[in-house]
Short mmCIF file of C-alpha atoms and ligand atoms in Angstrom, two decimals:
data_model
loop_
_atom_site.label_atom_id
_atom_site.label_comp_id
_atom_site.label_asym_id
_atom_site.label_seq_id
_atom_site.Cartn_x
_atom_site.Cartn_y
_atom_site.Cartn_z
CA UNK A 1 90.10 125.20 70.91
CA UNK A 2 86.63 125.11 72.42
CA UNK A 3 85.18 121.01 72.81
CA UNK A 4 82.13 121.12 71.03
CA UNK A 5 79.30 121.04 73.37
CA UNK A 6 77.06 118.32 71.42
CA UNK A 7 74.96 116.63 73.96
CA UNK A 8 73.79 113.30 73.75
CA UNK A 9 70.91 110.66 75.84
CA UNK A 10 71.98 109.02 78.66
CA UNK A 11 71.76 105.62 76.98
CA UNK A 12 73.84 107.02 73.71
CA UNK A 13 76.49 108.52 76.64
CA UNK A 14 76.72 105.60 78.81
CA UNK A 15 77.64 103.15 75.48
CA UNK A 16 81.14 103.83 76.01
CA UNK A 17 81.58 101.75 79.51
CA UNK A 18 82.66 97.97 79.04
CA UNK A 19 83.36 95.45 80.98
CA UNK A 20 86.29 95.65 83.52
CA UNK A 21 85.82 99.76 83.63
CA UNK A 22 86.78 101.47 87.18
CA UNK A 23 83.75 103.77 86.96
CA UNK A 24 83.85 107.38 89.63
CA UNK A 25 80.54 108.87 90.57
CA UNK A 26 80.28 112.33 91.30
CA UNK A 27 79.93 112.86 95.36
CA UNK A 28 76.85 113.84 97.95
CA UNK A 29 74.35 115.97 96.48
CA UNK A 30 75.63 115.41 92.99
CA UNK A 31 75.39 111.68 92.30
CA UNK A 32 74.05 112.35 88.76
CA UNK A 33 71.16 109.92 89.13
CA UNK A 34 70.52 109.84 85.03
CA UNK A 35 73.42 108.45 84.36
CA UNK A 36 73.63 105.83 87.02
CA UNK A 37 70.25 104.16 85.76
CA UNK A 38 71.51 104.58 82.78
CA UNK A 39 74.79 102.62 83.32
CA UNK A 40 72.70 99.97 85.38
CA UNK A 41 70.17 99.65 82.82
CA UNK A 42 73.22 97.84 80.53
CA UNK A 43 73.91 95.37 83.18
CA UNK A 44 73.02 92.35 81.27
CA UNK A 45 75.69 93.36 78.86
CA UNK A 46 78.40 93.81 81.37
CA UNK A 47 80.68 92.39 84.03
CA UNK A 48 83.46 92.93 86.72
CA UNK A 49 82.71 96.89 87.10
CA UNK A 50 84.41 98.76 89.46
CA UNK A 51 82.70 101.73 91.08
CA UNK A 52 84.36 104.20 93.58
CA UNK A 53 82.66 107.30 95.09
CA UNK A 54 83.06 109.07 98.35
CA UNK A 55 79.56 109.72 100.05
CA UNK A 56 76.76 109.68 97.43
CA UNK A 57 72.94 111.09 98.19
CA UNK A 58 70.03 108.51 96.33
CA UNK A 59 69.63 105.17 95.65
CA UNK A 60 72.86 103.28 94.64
CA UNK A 61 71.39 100.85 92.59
CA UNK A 62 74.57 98.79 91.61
CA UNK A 63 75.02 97.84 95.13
CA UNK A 64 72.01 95.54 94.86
CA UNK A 65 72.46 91.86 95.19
CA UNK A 66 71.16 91.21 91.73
CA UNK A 67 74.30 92.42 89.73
CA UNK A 68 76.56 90.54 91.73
CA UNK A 69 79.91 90.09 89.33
CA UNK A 70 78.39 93.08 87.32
CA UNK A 71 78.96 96.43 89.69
CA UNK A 72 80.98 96.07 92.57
CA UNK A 73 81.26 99.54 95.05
CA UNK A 74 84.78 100.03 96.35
CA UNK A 75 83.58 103.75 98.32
CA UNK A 76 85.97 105.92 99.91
CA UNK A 77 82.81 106.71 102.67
CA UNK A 78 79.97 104.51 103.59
CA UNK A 79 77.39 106.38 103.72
CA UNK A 80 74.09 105.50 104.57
CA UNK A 81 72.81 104.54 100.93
CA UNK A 82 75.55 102.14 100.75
CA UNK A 83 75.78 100.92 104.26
CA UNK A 84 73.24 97.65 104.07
CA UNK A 85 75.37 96.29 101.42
CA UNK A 86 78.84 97.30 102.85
CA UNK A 87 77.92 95.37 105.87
CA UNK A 88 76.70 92.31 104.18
CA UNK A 89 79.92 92.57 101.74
CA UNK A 90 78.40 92.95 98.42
CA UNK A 91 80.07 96.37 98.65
CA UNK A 92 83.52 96.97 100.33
CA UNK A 93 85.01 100.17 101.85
CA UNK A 94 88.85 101.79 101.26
CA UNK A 95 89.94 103.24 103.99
CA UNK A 96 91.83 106.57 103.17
CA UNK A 97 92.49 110.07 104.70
CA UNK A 98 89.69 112.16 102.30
CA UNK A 99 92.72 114.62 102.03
CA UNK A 100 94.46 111.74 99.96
CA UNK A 101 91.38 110.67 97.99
CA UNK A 102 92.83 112.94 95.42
CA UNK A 103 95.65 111.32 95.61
CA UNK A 104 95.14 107.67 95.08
CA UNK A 105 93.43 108.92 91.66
CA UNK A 106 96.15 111.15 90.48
CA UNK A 107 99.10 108.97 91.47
CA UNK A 108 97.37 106.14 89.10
CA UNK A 109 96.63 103.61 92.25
CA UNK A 110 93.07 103.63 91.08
CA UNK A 111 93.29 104.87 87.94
CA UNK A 112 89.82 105.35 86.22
CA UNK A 113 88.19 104.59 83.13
CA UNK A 114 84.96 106.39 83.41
CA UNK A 115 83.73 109.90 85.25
CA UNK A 116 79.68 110.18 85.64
CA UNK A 117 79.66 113.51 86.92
CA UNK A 118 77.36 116.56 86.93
CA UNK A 119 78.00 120.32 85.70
CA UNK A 120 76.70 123.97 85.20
CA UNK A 121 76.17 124.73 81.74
CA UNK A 122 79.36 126.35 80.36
CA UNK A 123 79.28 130.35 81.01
CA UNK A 124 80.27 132.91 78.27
CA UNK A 125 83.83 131.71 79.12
CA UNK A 126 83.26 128.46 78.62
CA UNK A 127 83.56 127.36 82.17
CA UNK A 128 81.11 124.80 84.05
CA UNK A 129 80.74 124.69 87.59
CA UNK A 130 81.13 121.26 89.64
CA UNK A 131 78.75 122.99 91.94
CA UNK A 132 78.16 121.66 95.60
CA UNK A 133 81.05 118.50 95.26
CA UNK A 134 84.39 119.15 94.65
CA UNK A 135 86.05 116.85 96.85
CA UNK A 136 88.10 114.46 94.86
CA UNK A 137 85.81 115.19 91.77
CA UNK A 138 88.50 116.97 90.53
CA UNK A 139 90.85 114.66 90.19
CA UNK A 140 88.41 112.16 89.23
CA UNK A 141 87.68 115.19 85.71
CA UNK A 142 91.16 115.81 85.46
CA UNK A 143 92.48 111.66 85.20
CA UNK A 144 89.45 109.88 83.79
CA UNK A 145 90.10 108.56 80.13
CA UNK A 146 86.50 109.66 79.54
CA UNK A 147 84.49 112.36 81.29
CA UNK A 148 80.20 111.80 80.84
CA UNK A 149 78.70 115.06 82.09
CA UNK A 150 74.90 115.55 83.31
CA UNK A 151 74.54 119.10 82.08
CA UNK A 152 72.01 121.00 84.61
CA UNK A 153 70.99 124.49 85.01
CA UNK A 154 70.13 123.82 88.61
CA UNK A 155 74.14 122.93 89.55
CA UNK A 156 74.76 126.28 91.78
CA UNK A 157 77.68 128.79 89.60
CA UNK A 158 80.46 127.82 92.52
CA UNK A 159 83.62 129.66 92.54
CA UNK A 160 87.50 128.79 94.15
CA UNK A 161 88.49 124.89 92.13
CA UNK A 162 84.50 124.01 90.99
CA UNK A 163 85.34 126.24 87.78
CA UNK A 164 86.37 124.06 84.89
CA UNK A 165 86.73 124.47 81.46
CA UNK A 166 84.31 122.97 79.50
CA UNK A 167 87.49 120.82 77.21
CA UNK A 168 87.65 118.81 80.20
CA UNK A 169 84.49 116.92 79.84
CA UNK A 170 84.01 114.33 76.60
CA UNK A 171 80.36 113.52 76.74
CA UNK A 172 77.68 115.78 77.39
CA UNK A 173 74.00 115.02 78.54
CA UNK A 174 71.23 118.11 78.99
CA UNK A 175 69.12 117.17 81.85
CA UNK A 176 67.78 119.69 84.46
CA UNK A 177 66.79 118.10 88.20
CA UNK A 178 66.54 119.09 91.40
CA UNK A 179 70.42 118.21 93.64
CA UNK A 180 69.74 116.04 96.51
CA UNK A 181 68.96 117.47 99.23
CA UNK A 182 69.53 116.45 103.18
CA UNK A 183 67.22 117.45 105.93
CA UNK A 184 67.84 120.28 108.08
CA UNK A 185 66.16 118.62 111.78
CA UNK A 186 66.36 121.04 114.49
CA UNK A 187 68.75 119.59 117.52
CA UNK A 188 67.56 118.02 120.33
CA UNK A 189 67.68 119.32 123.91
CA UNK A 190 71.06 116.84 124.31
CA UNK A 191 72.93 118.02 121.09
CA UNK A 192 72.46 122.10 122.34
CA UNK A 193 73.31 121.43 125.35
CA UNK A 194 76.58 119.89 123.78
CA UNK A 195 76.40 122.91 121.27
CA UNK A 196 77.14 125.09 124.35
CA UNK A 197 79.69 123.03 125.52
CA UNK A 198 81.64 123.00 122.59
CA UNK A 199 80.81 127.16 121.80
CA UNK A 200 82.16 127.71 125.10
CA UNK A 201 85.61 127.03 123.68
CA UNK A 202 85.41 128.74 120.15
CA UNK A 203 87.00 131.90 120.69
CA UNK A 204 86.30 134.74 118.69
CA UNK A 205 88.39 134.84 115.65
CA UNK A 206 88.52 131.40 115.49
CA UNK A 207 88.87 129.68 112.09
CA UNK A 208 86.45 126.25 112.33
CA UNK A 209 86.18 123.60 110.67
CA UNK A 210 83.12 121.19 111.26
CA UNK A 211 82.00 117.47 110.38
CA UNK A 212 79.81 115.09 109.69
CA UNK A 213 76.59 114.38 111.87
CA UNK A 214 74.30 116.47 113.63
CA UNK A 215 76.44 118.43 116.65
CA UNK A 216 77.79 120.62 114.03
CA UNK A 217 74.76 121.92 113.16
CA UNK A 218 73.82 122.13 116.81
CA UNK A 219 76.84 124.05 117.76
CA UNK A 220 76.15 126.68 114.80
CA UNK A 221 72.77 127.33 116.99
CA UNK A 222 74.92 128.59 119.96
CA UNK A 223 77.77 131.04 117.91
CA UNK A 224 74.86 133.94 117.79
CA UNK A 225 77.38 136.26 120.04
CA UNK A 226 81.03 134.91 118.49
CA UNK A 227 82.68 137.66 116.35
CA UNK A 228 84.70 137.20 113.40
CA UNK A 229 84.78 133.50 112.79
CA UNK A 230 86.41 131.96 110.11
CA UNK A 231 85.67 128.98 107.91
CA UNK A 232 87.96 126.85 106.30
CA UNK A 233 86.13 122.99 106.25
CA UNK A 234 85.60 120.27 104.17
CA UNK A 235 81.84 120.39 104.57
CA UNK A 236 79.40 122.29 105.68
CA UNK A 237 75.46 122.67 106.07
CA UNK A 238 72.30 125.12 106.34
CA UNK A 239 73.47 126.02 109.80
CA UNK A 240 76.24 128.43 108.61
CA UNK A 241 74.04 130.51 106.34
CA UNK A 242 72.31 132.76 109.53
CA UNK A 243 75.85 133.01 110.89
CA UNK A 244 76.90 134.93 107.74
CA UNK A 245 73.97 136.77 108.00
CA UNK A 246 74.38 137.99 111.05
CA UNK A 247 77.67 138.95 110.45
CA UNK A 248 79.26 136.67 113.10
CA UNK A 249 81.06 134.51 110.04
CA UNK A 250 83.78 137.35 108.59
CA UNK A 251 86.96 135.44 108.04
CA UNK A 252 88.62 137.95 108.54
CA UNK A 253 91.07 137.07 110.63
CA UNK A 254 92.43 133.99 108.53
CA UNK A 255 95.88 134.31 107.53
CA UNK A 256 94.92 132.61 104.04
CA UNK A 257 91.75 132.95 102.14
CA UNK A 258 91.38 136.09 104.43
CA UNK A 259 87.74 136.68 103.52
CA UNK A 260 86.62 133.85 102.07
CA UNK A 261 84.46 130.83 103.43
CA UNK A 262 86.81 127.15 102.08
CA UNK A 263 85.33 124.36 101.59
CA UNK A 264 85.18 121.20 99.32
CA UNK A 265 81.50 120.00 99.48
CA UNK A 266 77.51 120.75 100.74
CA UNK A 267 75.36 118.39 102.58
CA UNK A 268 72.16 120.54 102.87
CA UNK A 269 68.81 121.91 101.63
CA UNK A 270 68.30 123.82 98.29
CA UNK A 271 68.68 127.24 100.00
CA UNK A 272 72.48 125.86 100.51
CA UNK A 273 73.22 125.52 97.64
CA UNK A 274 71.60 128.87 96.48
CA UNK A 275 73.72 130.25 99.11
CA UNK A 276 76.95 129.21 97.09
CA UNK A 277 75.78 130.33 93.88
CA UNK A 278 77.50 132.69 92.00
CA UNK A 279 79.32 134.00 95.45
CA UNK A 280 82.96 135.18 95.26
CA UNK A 281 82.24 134.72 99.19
CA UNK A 282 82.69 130.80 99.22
CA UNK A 283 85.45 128.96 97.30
CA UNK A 284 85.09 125.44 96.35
CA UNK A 285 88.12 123.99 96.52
CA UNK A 286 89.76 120.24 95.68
CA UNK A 287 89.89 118.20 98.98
CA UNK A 288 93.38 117.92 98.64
CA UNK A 289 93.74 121.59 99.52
CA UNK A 290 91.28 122.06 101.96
CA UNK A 291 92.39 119.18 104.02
CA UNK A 292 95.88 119.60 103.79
CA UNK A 293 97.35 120.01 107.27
CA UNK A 294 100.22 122.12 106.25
CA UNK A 295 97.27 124.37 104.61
CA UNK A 296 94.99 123.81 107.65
CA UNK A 297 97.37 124.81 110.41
CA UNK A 298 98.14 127.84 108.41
CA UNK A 299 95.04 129.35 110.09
CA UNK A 300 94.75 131.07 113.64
CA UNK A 301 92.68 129.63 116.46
CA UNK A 302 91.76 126.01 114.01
CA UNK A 303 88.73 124.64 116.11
CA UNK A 304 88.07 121.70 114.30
CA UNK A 305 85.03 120.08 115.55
CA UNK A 306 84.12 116.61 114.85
CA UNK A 307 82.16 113.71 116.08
CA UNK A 308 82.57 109.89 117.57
CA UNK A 309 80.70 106.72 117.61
CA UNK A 310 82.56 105.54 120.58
CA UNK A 311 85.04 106.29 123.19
CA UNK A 312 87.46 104.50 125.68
CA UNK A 313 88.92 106.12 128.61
CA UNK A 314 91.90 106.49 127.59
CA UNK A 315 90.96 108.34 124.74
CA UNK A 316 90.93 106.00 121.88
CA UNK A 317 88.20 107.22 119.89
CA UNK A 318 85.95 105.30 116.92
CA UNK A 319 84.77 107.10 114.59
CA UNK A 320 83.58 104.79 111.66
CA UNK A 321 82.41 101.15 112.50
CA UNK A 322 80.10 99.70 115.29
CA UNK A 323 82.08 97.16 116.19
CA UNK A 324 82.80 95.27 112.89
CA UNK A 325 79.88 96.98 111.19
CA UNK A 326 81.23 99.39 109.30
CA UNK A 327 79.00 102.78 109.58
CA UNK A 328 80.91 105.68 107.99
CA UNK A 329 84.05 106.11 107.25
CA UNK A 330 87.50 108.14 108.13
CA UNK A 331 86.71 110.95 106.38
CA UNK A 332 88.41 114.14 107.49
CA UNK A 333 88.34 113.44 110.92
CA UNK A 334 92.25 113.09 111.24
CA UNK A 335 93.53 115.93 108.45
CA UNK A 336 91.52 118.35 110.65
CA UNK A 337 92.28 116.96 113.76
CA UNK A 338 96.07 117.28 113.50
CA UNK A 339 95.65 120.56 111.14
CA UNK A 340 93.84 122.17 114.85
CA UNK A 341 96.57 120.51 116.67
CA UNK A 342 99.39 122.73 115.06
CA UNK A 343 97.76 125.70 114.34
CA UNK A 344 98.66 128.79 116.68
CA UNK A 345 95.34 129.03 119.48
CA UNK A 346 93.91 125.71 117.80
CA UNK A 347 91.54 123.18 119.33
CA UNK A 348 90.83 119.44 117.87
CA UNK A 349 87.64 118.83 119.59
CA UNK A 350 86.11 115.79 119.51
CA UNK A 351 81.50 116.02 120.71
CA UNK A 352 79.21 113.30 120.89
CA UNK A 353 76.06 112.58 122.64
CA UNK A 354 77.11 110.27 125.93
CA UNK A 355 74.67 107.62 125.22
CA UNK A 356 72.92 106.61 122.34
CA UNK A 357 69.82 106.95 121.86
CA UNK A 358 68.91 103.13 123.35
CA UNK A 359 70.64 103.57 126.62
CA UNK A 360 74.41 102.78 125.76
CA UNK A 361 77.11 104.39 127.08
CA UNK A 362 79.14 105.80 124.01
CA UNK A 363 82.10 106.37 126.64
CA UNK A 364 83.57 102.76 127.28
CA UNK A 365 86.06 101.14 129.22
CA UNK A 366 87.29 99.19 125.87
CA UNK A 367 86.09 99.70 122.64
CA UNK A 368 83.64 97.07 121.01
CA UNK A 369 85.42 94.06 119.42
CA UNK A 370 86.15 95.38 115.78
CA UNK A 371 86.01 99.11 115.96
CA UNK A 372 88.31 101.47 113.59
CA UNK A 373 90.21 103.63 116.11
CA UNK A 374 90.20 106.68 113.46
CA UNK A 375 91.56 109.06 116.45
CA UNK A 376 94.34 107.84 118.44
CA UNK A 377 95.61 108.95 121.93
CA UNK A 378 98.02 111.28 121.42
CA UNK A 379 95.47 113.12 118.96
CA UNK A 380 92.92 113.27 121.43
CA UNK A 381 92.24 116.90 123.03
CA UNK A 382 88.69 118.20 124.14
CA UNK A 383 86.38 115.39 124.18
CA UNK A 384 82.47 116.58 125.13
CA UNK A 385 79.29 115.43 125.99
CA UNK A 386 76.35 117.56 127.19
CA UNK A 387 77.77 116.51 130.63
CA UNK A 388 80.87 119.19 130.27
CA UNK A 389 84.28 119.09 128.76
CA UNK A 390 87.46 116.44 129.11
CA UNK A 391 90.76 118.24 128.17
CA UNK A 392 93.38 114.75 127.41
CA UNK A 393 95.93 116.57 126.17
CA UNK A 394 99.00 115.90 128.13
CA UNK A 395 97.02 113.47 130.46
CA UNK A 396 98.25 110.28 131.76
CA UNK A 397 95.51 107.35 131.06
CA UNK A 398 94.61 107.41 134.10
CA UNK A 399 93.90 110.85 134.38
CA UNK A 400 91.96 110.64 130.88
CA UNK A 401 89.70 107.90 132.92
CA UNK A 402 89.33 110.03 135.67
CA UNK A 403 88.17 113.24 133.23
CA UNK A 404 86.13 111.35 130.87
CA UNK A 405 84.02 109.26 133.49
CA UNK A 406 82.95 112.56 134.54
CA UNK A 407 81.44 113.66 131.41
CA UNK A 408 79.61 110.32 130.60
CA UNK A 409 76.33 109.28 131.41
CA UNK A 410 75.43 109.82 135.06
CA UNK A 411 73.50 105.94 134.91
CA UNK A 412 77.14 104.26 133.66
CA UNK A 413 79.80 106.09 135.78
CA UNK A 414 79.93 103.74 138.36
CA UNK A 415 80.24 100.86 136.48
CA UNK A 416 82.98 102.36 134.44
CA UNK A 417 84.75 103.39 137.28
CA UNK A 418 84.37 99.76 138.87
CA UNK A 419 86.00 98.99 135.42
CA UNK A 420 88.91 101.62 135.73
CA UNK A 421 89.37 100.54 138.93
CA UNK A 422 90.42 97.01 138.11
CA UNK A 423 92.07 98.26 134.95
CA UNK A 424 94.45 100.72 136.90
CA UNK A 425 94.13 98.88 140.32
CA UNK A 426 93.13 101.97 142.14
CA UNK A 427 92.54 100.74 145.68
CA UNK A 428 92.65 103.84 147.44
CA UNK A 429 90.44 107.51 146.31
CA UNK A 430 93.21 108.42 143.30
CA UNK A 431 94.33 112.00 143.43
CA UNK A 432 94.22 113.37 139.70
N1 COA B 501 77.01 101.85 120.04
C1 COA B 501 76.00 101.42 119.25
N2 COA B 501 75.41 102.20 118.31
C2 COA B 501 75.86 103.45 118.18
C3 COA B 501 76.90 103.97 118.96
C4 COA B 501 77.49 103.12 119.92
N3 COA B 501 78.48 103.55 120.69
N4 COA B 501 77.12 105.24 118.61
C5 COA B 501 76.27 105.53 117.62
N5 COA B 501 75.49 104.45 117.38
C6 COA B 501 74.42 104.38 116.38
C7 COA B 501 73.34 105.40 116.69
O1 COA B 501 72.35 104.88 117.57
C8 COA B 501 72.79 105.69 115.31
O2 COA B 501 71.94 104.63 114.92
P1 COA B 501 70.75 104.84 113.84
O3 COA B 501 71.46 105.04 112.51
O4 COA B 501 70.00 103.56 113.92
O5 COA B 501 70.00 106.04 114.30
C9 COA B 501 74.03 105.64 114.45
O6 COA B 501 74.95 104.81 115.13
C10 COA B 501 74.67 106.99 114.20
O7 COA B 501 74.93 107.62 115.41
P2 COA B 501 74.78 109.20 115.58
O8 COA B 501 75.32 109.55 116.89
O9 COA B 501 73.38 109.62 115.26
O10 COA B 501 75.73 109.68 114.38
P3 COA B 501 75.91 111.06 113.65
O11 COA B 501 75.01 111.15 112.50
O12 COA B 501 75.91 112.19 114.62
O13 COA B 501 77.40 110.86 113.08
C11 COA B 501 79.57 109.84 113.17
C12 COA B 501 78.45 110.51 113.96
C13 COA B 501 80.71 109.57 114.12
C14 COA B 501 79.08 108.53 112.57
C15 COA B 501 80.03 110.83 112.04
O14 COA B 501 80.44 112.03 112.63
C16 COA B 501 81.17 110.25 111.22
O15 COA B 501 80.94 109.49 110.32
N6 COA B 501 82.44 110.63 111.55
C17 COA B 501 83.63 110.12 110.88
C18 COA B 501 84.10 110.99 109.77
C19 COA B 501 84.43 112.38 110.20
O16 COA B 501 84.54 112.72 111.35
N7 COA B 501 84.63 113.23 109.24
C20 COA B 501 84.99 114.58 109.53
C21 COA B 501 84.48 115.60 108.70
S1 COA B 501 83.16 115.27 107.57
#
């Protein structure tokens, strides 16, 4: 039988947390600010809170220092409204593949009390749309003792897993606003030049899968004469709209979801999310799927195409902390990374800038003290800067030295090869 749909206030909706609740919070774009002030505004009436998201958009007020013992964030993905009090410790970090997110919800290893999420209103079927952020929403709707839903007309109509009927959500709270949105900046002269780099390897047909950060968008720029690419991602942004415009993004040659664009959740501007609105094109679909490698490898040519904070030469790459300062997170760095690895044509392809942008070499002779090797060396393939393109695979280390001092920075390579020199005691001009 059909849940009444009786919606309530925020405060009336938000009643029903108490103390010691594991609370989830819908992800990126649909962090359903309402009922987060809501929920904070009862701090003085409760303690020992647990939240858990994956990356949110706006403020996260319960990470502030003042409800200490009141909210506490245990996030899946530090992102950056979270990151101040990650580092400091007043929030804390789990790290997890995002393709098992899903998982550590459904399997009851954080099982939850609470769901804030946000939702369509129900179609003539009765269905609401999770929109832009499917992720591990899902399972976060389907586990949840109780499921509070913002109800707002401006949640985009998404098709593939982002249908749900409406018996599925317990409290219901009519409020129209604006998603967040992310800015779209146009790439720099370093990050197209690293666009080319990496385009130079897509091959036509290829099914790609891209990350977090800003080369992705930057290597969009530079697919204007690729034919029939394929999508099958865990995110993606603005820069994939002109693509399927043009006609250059067909998927058709995926062996599954021939046709369709896959993906599990939208960093981006408004138009984005228009973009996904009521289009059988684009499937939403639970991160557990999308980042699946058996699923993943499933795919022809998988060029999966992903970003680094730091480097060493022997291809040990960190992906998520500055040294002991946590910056990001895992992500789906690895379930994409080994998906490319074993499909048929694929290519796990790791770009980043070669310095930052203060001078520092991002390619290192040993990582900083602290930093989360997300990437090992056996999973490293193409690494590239906008100096050119190191191929590791099936590269000794000191062949990986060799090919990756040649892509870094022109100011640091002789100090890093001083470095590899003492490392691997070359004494003599090494033949690679
Ligand atoms: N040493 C010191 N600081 C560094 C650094 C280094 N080696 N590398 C980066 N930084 C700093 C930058 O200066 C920048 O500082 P700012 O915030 O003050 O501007 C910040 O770290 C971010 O660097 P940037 O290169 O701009 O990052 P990005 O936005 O392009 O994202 C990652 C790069 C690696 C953080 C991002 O891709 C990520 O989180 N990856 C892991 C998860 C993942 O890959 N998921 C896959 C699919 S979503």
């Amino acid at each position: 039988m059909q849940k009444q749909f009786n919606p309530v206030s925020a405060k009336e909706a938000v009643r029903i947390i108490k103390s010691g609740d594991r609370i989830f919070i819908h992800s990126v774009a649909c962090a359903p600010k309402i009922l987060i002030n809501a929920m904070v505004e009862r701090a003085p009436e409760l303690k020992n809170i647990e939240i858990i998201h994956i990356h949110t958009e706006g403020d996260a007020p319960y990470t502030k220092a003042e409800y200490d013992g009141i909210f506490k964030l245990n996030s899946f993905f530090v992102g950056s409204n979270v990151r101040n009090a990650t580092q400091d410790g007043r929030a804390d970090y789990i790290p997890v593949f995002l393709s098992e997110t899903p998982k550590l919800i459904r399997q009851n290893i954080l099982p939850l009390d609470i769901a804030l999420v946000q939702i369509s209103p129900p179609d003539k079927h009765g269905y609401c749309s999770i929109g832009t952020s499917v992720d591990c929403t899902l399972a976060a709707i389907e586990n949840a003792k109780i499921v509070i839903a913002q109800v707002n007309s401006k949640m985009p109509r998404a098709f593939g897993d982002a249908q749900i009927p409406i018996k599925n959500f317990d409290i219901f709270v009519e409020h129209d606003s604006p998603l967040y949105t992310s800015p779209c900046t146009e790439p720099s002269n370093t990050e197209i030049q690293i666009g080319k780099n990496v385009a130079s390897l897509v091959e036509d047909g290829a099914t790609l899968q891209l990350g977090i950060g800003a080369i992705p968008n930057a290597v969009l720029s530079q697919l204007g004469n690729h034919k029939k690419l394929g999508i099958h991602t865990e995110m993606f942004a603005d820069g994939l709209i002109p693509l399927v415009e043009k006609g250059i993004v067909t998927c058709e040659e995926k062996k599954l979801n021939k046709g369709v664009i896959i993906a599990s959740f939208l960093m981006g501007s408004q138009n984005l999310y228009n973009f996904i609105d009521d289009n059988p094109g684009v499937a939403m679909m639970d991160v557990a799927y999308t980042n699946d490698i058996a699923i993943i490898r499933q795919n022809p040519k998988v060029t999966a195409i992903n970003s680094a904070i730091e480097i060493d030469i022997t291809g040990q790459i960190c992906s998520d902390s500055i040294g002991t300062k946590h910056y990001s997170g895992v992500g789906g760095q690895i379930d994409f990374n080994r998906g490319a690895s074993f499909s048929e044509g694929g290519k796990p392809i790791i770009a980043l800038s070669s310095v930052t942008k203060n001078g520092i070499s991002k390619i290192v002779s040993t990582l900083k003290v602290g930093s989360g090797v997300v990437t090992t060396r056996p999973s490293a393939h193409y690494i590239i800067t906008e100096y050119g393109i190191a191929d590791l695979y099936g590269k000794s280390l000191q062949q990986r030295a060799n090919a990756l001092i040649n892509i870094s920075h022109p100011n640091h390579r002789e100090n890093l090869f001083k470095e590899a020199r003492e490392r691997f005691g070359w004494n003599r001009i090494y033949s690679f």
